[in-house]
Short mmCIF file of C-alpha atoms and ligand atoms in Angstrom, two decimals:
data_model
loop_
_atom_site.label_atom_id
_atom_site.label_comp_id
_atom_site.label_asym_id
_atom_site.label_seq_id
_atom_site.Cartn_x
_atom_site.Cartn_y
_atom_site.Cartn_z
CA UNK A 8 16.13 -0.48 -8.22
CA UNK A 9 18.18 2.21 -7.17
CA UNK A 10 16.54 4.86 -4.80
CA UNK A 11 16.12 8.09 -6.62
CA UNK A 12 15.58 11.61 -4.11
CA UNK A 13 15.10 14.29 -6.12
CA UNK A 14 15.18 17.75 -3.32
CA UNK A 15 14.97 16.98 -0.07
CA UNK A 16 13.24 19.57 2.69
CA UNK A 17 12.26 18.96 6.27
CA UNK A 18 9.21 20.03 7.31
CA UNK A 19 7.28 20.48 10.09
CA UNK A 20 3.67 18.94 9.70
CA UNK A 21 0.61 20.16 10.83
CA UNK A 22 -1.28 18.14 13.36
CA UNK A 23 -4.40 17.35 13.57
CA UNK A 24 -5.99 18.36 16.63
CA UNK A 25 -8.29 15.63 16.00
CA UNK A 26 -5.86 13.18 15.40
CA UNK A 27 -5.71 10.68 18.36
CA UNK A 28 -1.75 10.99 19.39
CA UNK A 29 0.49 7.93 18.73
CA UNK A 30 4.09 6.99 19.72
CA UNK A 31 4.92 5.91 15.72
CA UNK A 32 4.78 7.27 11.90
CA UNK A 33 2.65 5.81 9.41
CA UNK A 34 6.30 4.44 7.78
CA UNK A 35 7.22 3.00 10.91
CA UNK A 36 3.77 1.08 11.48
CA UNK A 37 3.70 -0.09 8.28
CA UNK A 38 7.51 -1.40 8.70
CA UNK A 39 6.97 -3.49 11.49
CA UNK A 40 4.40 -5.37 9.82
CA UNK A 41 6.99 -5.59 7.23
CA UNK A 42 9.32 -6.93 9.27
CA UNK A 43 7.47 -9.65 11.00
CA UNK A 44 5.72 -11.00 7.45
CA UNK A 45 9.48 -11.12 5.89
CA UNK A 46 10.84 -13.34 9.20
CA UNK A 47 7.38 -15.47 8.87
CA UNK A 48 7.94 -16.32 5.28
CA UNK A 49 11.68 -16.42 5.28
CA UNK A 50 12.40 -14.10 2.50
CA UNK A 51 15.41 -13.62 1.40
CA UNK A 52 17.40 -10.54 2.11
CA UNK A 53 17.76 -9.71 -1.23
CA UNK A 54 14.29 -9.07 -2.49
CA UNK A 55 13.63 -7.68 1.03
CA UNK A 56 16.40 -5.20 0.56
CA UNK A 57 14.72 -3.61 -1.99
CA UNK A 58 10.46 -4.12 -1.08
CA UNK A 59 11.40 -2.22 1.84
CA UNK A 60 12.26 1.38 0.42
CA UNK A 61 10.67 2.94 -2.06
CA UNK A 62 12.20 3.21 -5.59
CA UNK A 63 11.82 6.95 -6.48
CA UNK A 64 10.93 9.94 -4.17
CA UNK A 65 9.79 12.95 -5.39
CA UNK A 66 9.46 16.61 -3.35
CA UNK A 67 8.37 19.32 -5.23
CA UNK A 68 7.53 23.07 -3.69
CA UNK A 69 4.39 24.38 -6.19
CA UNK A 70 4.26 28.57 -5.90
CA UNK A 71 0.46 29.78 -6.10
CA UNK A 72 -0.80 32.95 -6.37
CA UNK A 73 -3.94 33.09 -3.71
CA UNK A 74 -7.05 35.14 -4.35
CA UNK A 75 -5.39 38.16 -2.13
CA UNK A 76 -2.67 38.29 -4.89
CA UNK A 77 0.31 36.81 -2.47
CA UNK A 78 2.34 33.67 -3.62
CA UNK A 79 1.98 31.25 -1.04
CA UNK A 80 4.55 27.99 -1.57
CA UNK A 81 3.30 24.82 -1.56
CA UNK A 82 5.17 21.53 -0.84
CA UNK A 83 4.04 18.49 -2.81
CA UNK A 84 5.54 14.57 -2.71
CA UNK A 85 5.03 11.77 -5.15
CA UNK A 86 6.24 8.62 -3.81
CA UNK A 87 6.68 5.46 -5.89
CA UNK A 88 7.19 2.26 -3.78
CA UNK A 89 7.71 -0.45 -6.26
CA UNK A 90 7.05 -0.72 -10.37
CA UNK A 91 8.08 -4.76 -9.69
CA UNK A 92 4.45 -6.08 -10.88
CA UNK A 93 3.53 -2.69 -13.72
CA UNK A 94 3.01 0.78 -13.89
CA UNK A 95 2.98 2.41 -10.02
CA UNK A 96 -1.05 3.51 -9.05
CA UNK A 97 -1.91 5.90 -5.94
CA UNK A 98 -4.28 8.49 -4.95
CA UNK A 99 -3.22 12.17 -4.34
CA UNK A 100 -4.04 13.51 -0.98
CA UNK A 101 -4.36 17.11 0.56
CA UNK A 102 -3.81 17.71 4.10
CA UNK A 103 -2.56 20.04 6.31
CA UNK A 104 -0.54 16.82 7.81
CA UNK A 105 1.20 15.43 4.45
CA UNK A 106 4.93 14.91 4.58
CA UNK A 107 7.12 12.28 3.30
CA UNK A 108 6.88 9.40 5.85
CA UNK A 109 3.30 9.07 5.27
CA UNK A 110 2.92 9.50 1.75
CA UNK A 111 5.62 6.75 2.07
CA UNK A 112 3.92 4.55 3.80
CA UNK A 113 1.15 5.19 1.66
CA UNK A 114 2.90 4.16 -1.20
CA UNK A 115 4.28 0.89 0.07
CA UNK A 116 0.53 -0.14 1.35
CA UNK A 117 -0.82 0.49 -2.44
CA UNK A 118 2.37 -1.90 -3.80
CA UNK A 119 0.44 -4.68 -1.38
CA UNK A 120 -2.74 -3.81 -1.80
CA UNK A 121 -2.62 -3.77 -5.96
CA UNK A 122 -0.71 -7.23 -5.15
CA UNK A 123 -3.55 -9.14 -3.22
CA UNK A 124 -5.94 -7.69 -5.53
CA UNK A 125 -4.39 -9.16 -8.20
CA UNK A 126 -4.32 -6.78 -10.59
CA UNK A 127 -1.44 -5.57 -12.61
CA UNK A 128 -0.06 -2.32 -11.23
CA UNK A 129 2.75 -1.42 -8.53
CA UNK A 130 2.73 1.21 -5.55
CA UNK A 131 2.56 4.89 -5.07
CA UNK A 132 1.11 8.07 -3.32
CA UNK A 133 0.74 11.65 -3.92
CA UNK A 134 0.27 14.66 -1.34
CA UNK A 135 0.40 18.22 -1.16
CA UNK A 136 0.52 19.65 2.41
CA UNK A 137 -2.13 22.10 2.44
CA UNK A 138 -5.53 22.71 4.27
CA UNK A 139 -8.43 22.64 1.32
CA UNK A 140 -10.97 23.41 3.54
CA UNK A 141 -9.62 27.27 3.62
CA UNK A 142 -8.73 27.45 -0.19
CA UNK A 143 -11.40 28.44 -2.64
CA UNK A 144 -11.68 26.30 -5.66
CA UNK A 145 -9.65 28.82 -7.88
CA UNK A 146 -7.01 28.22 -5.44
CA UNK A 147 -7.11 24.03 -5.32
CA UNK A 148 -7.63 24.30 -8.99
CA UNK A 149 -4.24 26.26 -9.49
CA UNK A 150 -2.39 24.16 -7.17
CA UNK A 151 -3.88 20.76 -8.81
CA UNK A 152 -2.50 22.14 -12.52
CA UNK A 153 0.64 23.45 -10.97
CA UNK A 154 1.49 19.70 -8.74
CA UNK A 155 0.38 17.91 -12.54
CA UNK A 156 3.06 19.79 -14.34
CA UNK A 157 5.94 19.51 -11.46
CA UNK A 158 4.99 15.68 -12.11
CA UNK A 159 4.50 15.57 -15.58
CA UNK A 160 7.73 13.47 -16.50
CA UNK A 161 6.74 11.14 -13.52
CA UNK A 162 2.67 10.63 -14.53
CA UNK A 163 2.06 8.67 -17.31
CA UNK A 164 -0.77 5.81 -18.56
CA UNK A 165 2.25 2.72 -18.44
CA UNK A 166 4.30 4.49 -15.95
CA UNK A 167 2.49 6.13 -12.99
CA UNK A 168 -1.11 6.55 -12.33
CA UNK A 169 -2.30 9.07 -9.93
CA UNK A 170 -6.48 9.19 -8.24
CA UNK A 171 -8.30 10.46 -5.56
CA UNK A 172 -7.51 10.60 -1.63
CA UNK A 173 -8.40 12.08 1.42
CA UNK A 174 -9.85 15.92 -0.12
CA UNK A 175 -9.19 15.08 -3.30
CA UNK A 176 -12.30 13.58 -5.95
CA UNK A 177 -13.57 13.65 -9.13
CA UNK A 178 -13.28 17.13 -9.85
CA UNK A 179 -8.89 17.40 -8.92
CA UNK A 180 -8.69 14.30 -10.91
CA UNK A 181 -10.35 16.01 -14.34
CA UNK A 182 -8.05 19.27 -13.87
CA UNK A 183 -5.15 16.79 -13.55
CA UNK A 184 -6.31 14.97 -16.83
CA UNK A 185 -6.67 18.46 -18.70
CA UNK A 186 -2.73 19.84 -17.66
CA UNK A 187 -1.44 16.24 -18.74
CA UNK A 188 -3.02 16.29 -21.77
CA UNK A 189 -1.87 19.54 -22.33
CA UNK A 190 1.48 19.08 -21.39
CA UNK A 191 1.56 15.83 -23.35
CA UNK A 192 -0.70 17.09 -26.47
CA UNK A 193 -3.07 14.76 -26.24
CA UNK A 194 -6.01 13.52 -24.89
CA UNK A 195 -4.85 11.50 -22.16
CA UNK A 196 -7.56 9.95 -20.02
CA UNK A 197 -5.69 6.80 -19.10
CA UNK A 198 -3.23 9.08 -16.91
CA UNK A 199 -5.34 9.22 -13.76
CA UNK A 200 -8.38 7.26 -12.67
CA UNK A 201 -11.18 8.96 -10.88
CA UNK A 202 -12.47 11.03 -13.24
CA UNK A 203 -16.29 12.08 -14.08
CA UNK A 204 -17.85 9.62 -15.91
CA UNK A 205 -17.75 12.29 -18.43
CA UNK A 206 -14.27 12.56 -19.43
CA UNK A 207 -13.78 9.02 -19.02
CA UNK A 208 -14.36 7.87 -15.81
CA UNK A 209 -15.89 4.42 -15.06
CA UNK A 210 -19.16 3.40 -13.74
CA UNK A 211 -19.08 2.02 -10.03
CA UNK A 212 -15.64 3.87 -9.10
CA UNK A 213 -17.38 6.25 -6.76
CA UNK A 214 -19.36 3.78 -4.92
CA UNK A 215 -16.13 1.49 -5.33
CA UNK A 216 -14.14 1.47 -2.31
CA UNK A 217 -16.99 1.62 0.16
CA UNK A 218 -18.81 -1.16 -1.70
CA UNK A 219 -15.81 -3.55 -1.30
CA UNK A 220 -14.93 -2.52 2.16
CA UNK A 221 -19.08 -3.98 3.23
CA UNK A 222 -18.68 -6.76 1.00
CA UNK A 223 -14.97 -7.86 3.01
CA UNK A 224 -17.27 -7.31 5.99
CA UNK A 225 -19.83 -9.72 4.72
CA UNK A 226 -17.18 -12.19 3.74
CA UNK A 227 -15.92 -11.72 7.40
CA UNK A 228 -19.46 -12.06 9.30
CA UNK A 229 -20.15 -15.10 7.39
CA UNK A 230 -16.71 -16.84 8.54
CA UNK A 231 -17.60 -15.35 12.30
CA UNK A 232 -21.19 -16.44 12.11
CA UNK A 233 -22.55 -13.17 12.21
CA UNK A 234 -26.03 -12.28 11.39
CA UNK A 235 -26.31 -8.48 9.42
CA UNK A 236 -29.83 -8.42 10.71
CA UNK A 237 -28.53 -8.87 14.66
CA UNK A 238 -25.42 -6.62 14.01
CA UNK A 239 -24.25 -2.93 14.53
CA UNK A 240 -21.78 -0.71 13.01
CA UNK A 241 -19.81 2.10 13.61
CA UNK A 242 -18.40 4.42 11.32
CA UNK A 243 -15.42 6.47 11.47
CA UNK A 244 -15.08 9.08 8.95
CA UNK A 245 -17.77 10.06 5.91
CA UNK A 246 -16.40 11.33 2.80
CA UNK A 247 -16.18 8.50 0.11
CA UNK A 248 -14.92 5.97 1.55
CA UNK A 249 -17.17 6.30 4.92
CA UNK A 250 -20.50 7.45 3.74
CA UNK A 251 -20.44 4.58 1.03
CA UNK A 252 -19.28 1.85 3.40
CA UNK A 253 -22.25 3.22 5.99
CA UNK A 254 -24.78 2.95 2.95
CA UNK A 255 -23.70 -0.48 2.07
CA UNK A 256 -23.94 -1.80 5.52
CA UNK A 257 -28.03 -0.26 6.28
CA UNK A 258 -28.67 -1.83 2.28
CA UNK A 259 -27.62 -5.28 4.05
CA UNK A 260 -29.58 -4.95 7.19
CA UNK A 261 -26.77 -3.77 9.60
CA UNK A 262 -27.82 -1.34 12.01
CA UNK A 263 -25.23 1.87 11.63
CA UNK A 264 -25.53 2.97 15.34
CA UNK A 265 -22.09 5.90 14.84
CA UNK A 266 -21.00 7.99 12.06
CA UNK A 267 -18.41 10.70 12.69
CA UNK A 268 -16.55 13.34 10.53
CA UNK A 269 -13.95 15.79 11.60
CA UNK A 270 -16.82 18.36 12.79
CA UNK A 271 -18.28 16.25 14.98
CA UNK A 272 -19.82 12.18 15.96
CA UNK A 273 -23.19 11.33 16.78
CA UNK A 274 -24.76 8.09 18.28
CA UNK A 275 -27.59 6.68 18.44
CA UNK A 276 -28.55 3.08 19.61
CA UNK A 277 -31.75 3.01 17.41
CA UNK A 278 -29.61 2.99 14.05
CA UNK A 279 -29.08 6.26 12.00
CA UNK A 280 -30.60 6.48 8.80
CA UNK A 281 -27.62 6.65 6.48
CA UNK A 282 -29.60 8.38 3.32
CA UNK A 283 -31.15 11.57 6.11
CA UNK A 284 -27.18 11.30 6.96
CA UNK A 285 -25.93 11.89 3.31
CA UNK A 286 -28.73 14.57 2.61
CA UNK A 287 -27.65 16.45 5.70
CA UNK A 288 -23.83 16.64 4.17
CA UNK A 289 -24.93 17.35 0.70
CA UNK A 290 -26.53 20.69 2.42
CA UNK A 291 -24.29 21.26 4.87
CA UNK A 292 -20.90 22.01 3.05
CA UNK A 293 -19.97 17.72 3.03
CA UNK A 294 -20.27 17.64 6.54
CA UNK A 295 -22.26 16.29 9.54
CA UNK A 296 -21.96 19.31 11.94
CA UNK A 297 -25.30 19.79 13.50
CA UNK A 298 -26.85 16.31 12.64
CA UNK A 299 -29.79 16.04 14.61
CA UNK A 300 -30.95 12.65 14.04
CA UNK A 301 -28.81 11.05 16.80
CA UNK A 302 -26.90 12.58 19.81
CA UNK A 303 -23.83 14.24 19.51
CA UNK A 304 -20.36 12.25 21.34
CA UNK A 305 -16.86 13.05 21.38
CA UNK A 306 -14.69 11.50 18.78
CA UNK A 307 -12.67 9.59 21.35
CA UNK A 308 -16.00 8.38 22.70
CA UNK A 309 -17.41 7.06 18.89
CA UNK A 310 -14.10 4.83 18.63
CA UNK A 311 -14.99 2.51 21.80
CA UNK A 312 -18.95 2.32 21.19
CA UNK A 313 -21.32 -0.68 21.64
CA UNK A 314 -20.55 -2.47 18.44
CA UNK A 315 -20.19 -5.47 16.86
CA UNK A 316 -18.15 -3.96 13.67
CA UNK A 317 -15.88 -0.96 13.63
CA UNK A 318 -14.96 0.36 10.23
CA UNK A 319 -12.74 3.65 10.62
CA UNK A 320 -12.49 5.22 7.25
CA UNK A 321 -10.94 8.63 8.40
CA UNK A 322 -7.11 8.70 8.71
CA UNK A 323 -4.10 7.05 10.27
CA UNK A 324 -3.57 6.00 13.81
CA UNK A 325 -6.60 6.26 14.94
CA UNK A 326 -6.94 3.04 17.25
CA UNK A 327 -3.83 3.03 19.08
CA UNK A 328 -2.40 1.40 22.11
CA UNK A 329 -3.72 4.25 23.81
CA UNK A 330 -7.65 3.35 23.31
CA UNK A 331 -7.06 -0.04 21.99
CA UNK A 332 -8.36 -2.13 25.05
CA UNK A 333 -11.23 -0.26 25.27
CA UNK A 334 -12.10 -1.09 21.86
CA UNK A 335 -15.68 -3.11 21.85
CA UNK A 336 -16.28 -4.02 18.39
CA UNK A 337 -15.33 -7.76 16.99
CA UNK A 338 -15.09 -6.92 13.77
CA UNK A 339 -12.79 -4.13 12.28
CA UNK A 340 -12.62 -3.20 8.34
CA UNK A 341 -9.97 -1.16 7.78
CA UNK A 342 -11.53 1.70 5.21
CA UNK A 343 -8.73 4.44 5.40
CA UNK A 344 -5.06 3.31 5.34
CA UNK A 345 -3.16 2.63 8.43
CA UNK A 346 -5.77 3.34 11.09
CA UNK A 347 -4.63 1.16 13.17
CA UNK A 348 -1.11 1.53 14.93
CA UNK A 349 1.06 -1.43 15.06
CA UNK A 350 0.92 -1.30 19.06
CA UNK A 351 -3.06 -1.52 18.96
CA UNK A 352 -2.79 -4.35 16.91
CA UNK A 353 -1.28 -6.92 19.86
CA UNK A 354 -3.65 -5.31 22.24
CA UNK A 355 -6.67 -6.18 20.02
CA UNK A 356 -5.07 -9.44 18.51
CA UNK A 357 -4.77 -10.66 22.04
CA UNK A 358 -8.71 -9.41 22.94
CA UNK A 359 -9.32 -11.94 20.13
CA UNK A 360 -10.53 -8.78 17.36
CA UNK A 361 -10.73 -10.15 14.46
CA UNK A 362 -8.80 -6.97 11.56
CA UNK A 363 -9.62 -6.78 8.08
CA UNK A 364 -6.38 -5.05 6.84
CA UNK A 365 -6.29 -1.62 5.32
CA UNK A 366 -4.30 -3.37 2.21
CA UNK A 367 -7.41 -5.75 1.74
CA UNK A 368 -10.52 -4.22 3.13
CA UNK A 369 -10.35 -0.64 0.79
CA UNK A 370 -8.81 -2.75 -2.24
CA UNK A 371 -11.88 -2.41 -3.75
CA UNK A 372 -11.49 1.11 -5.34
CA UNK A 373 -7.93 0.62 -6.79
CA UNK A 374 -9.55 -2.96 -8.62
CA UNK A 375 -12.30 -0.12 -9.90
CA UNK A 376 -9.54 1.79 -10.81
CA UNK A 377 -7.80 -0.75 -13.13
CA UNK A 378 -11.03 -1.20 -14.47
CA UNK A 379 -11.51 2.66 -15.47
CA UNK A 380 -7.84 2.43 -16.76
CA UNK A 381 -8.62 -0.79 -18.89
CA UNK A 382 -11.79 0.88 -20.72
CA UNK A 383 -9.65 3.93 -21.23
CA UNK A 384 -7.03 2.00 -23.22
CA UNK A 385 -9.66 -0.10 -25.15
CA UNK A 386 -12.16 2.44 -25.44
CA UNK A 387 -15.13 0.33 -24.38
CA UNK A 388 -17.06 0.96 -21.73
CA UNK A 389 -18.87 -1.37 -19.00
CA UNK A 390 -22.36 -1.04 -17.42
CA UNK A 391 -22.45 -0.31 -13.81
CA UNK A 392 -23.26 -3.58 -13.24
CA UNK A 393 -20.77 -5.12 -14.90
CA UNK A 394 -18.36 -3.25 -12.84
CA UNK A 395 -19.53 -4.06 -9.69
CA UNK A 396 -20.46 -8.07 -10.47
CA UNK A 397 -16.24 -8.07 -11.41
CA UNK A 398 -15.60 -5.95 -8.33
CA UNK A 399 -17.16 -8.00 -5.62
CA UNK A 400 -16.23 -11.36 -7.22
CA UNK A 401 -12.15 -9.64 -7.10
CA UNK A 402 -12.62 -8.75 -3.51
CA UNK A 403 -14.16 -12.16 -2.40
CA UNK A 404 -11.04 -13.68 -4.16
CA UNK A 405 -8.67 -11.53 -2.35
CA UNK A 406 -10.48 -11.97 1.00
CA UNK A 407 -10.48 -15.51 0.67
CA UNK A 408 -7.18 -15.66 -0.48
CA UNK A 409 -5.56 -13.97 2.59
CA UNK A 410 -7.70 -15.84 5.06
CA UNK A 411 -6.15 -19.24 3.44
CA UNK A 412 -2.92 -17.66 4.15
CA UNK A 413 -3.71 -16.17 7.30
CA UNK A 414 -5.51 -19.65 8.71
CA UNK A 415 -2.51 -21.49 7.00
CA UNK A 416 0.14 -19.83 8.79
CA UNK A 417 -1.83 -19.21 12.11
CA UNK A 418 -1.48 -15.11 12.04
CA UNK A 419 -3.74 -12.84 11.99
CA UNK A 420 -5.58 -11.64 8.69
CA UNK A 421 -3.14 -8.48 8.73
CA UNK A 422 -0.13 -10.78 8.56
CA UNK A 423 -1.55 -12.82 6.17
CA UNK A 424 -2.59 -10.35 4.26
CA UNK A 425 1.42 -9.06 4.19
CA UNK A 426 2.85 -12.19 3.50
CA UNK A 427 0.38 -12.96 0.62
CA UNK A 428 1.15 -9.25 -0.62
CA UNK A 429 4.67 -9.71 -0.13
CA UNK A 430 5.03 -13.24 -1.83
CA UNK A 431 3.12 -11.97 -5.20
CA UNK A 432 5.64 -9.12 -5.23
CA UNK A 433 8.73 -11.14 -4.24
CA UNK A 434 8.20 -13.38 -7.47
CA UNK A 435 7.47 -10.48 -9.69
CA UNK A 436 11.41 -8.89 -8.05
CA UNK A 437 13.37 -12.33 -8.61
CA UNK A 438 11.60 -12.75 -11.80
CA UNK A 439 12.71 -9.71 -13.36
CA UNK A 440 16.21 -9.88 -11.93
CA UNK A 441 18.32 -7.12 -11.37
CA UNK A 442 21.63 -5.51 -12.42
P1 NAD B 510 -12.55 11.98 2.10
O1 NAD B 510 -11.77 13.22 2.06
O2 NAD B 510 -13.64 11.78 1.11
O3 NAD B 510 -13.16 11.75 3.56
C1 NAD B 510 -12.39 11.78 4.73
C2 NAD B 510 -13.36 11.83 5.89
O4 NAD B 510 -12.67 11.70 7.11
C3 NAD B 510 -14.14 13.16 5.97
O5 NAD B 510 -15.48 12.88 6.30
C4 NAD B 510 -13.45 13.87 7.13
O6 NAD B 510 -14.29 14.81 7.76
C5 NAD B 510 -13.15 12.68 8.01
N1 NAD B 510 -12.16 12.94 9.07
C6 NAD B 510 -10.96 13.55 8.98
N2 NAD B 510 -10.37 13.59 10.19
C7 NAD B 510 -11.22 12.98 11.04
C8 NAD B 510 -11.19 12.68 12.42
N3 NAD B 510 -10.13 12.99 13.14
N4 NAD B 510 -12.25 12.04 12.99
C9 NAD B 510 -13.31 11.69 12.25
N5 NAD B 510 -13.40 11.93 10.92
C10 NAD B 510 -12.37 12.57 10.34
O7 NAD B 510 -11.47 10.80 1.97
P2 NAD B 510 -11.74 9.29 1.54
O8 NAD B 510 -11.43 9.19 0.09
O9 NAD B 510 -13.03 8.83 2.06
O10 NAD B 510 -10.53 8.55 2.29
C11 NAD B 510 -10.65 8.13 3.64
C12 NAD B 510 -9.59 7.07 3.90
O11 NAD B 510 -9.77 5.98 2.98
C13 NAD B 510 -8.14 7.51 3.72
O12 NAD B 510 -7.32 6.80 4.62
C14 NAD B 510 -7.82 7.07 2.30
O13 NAD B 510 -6.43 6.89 2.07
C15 NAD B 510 -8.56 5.74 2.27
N6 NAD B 510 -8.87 5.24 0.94
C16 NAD B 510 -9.62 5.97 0.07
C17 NAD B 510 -9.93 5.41 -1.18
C18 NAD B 510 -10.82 6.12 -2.16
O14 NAD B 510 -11.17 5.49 -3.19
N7 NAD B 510 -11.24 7.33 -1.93
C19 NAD B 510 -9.43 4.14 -1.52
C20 NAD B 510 -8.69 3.43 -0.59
C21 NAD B 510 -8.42 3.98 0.64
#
């Protein structure tokens, strides 16, 4: 698979002020773990040689005229890892902090993470660097049509299937459907999964990824002995992925005791109701700022509360070996992608913390995501709960299956969960062959 770079730019990202600093890239992170699940299994340098860089990058700059009438230009990535096991699948993300190592990383984490959940798709990741929360919807709306047609030749339902991120959702993901199916002159809902029910969406995809990252948890818990009733969450983060992970957890008697956003965290011991939590955002512009059902902390301070499970569903890097050892909670599912830095991961490894992986724990939204994609190609539609008795059964499968591996091989679950990943996708590179 030769390596294809169409323009290359540098950049200099925005940080996140937020962002708890960290001495490595997402790319780098995500290569050491790489690294140390190739030497475990012995893989040959030949498939190696080409899991470890992705086959196609793509850098695109997307002019857009703003509401004041200026043209403000836009840079915008599509990254596809690997195509080894079918058609590459990976949300688009918009952040002031998007450039090409992480939507890299990004990319190689959804090859491994459509690989343990068995279903048939390879690896990619969108991104436009841009900060939504100061563009007006005319303006997001522009630069979603303008990013699908720069792409246009790279999208496609057997060839590369874009859905939501961090700021992106439903409504990106039906503008995106529209241009392709102009562009292509057709009706093309398979393209992109996401979408409103609607237009073709699935039932279950919303709740998806949050669902599967409580029901990893559970799967977890009942290996550790942990009771729900006697145990207490924190939650980092709550768009999708953390506001539906927080819901699942009160639904099965865990006591949420932290929820944060980028505005602000709050704690309190007593549990927060997650449902006065999500009315609060729906009124509040989607966030938590001025929450007054618990007390407000610092986001450095929600990381290392009282806790037996921490699930940060926010962004990268986010435990690192900076705060690592001061890290209380037993149990941490991985919601967002790469939270936690490569360093952090010895420091809590050797505290005995036990990680449900990134590539696992939020596999539950891409397995939704085949699902949407399957009823678009046959036309027939599930119930809701249909889609969610497949989903969970999926996840326990892929949880159980990278424990086996994990207890087999005495690693921990993220190893495991890299040299199961990296085993499926191995076979799927030798059995294909190359040139
Ligand atoms: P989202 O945009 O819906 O929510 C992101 C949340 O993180 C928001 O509440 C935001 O305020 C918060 N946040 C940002 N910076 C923060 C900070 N420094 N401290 C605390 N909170 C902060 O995005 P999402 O779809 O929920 O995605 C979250 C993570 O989950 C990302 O890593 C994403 O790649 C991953 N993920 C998402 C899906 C999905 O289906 N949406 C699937 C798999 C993985």
């Amino acid at each position: 698979m030769a390596v294809t770079k169409i323009s290359k730019k540098t950049k200099a990202p925005t940080a996140d002020p937020l962002l708890i600093e960290d001495n490595s890239n997402p790319f780098n992170s995500m290569m050491q773990r790489l690294d140390q699940a190739a030497k475990i299994m012995n893989l040959e340098d030949d498939v190696y040689q080409v899991v470890k860089v992705p086959s196609r990058i793509i850098e695109v700059s997307l002019p857009i005229k703003m509401d004041n009438g200026r043209v403000k230009v836009f840079g915008g990535y599509r990254v596809i890892h690997s195509t080894a096991l079918g058609p590459s699948k990976g949300g688009i993300r918009f952040h002031p902090q998007v450039d090409e190592h992480e939507v890299k990383a990004l990319a190689a984490w959804m090859t491994f993470k459509c690989a343990i959940a068995e279903i048939p798709y390879g690896g990619a990741k969108g991104g436009i660097t841009c900060d939504p929360k100061t563009m007006s919807v005319g303006e997001l709306e522009r630069l979603t049509r303008a990013y699908t047609v720069s792409m246009s030749d790279i999208f496609g339902v057997d060839k590369d299937i874009p859905a939501p991120d961090v700021n992106t959702s439903s409504r990106e993901m039906a503008w995106l459907m529209d241009e392709y199916s102009k562009v292509n002159g057709s009706f093309t809902p398979g393209v992109v999964t996401g979408k409103p029910l609607l237009l073709g969406g699935s039932q279950g995809r919303v709740e998806a990824t949050g669902r599967g990252v409580c029901t990893a948890a559970l799967q977890a818990m009942k290996k550790m002995k942990m009771n729900p009733k006697k145990t207490r969450a924190v939650v980092q983060g709550f768009g999708n992925v953390g506001s539906i992970s927080a819901k699942h957890f009160e639904a099965n008697g865990i006591t949420v005791v932290g929820i944060s956003d980028h505005t602000g965290a709050f704690y309190n011991p007593k549990g927060i109701s997650i449902k006065k939590a999500i009315a609060h955002c729906e009124k509040n512009n989607g966030t938590l700022k001025g929450f007054k059902d618990a007390k407000e902390i610092s986001h450095p301070e929600l990381l290392e509360l009282d806790t037996e499970i921490l699930a940060p569903c926010a962004l990268e890097n986010q435990i690192t070996s900076k705060n690592a050892s001061r890290i209380k909670a037993k149990l941490i599912v991985e919601g967002a992608n790469g939270p936690t830095s490569a360093d952090a991961d010895d420091i809590l490894n050797k505290k005995g913390v036990i990680i449900i992986p990134d590539i696992l724990a939020n596999g539950g939204g891409v397995t939704v995501s085949y699902f949407e994609w399957v009823q678009n190609r046959t036309g027939y539609y599930y119930s809701e709960e249909e889609v969610n008795n497949r989903a969970d059964k999926w996840m326990i499968n892929a949880f159980n299956n990278v424990w086996a591996v994990a207890v087999e091989n005495k690693v921990p679950m993220r190893l495991g969960a890299y040299v199961h990943a990296l085993t499926i996708v191995a076979k799927a590179i030798r059995a294909r062959g190359s040139y």
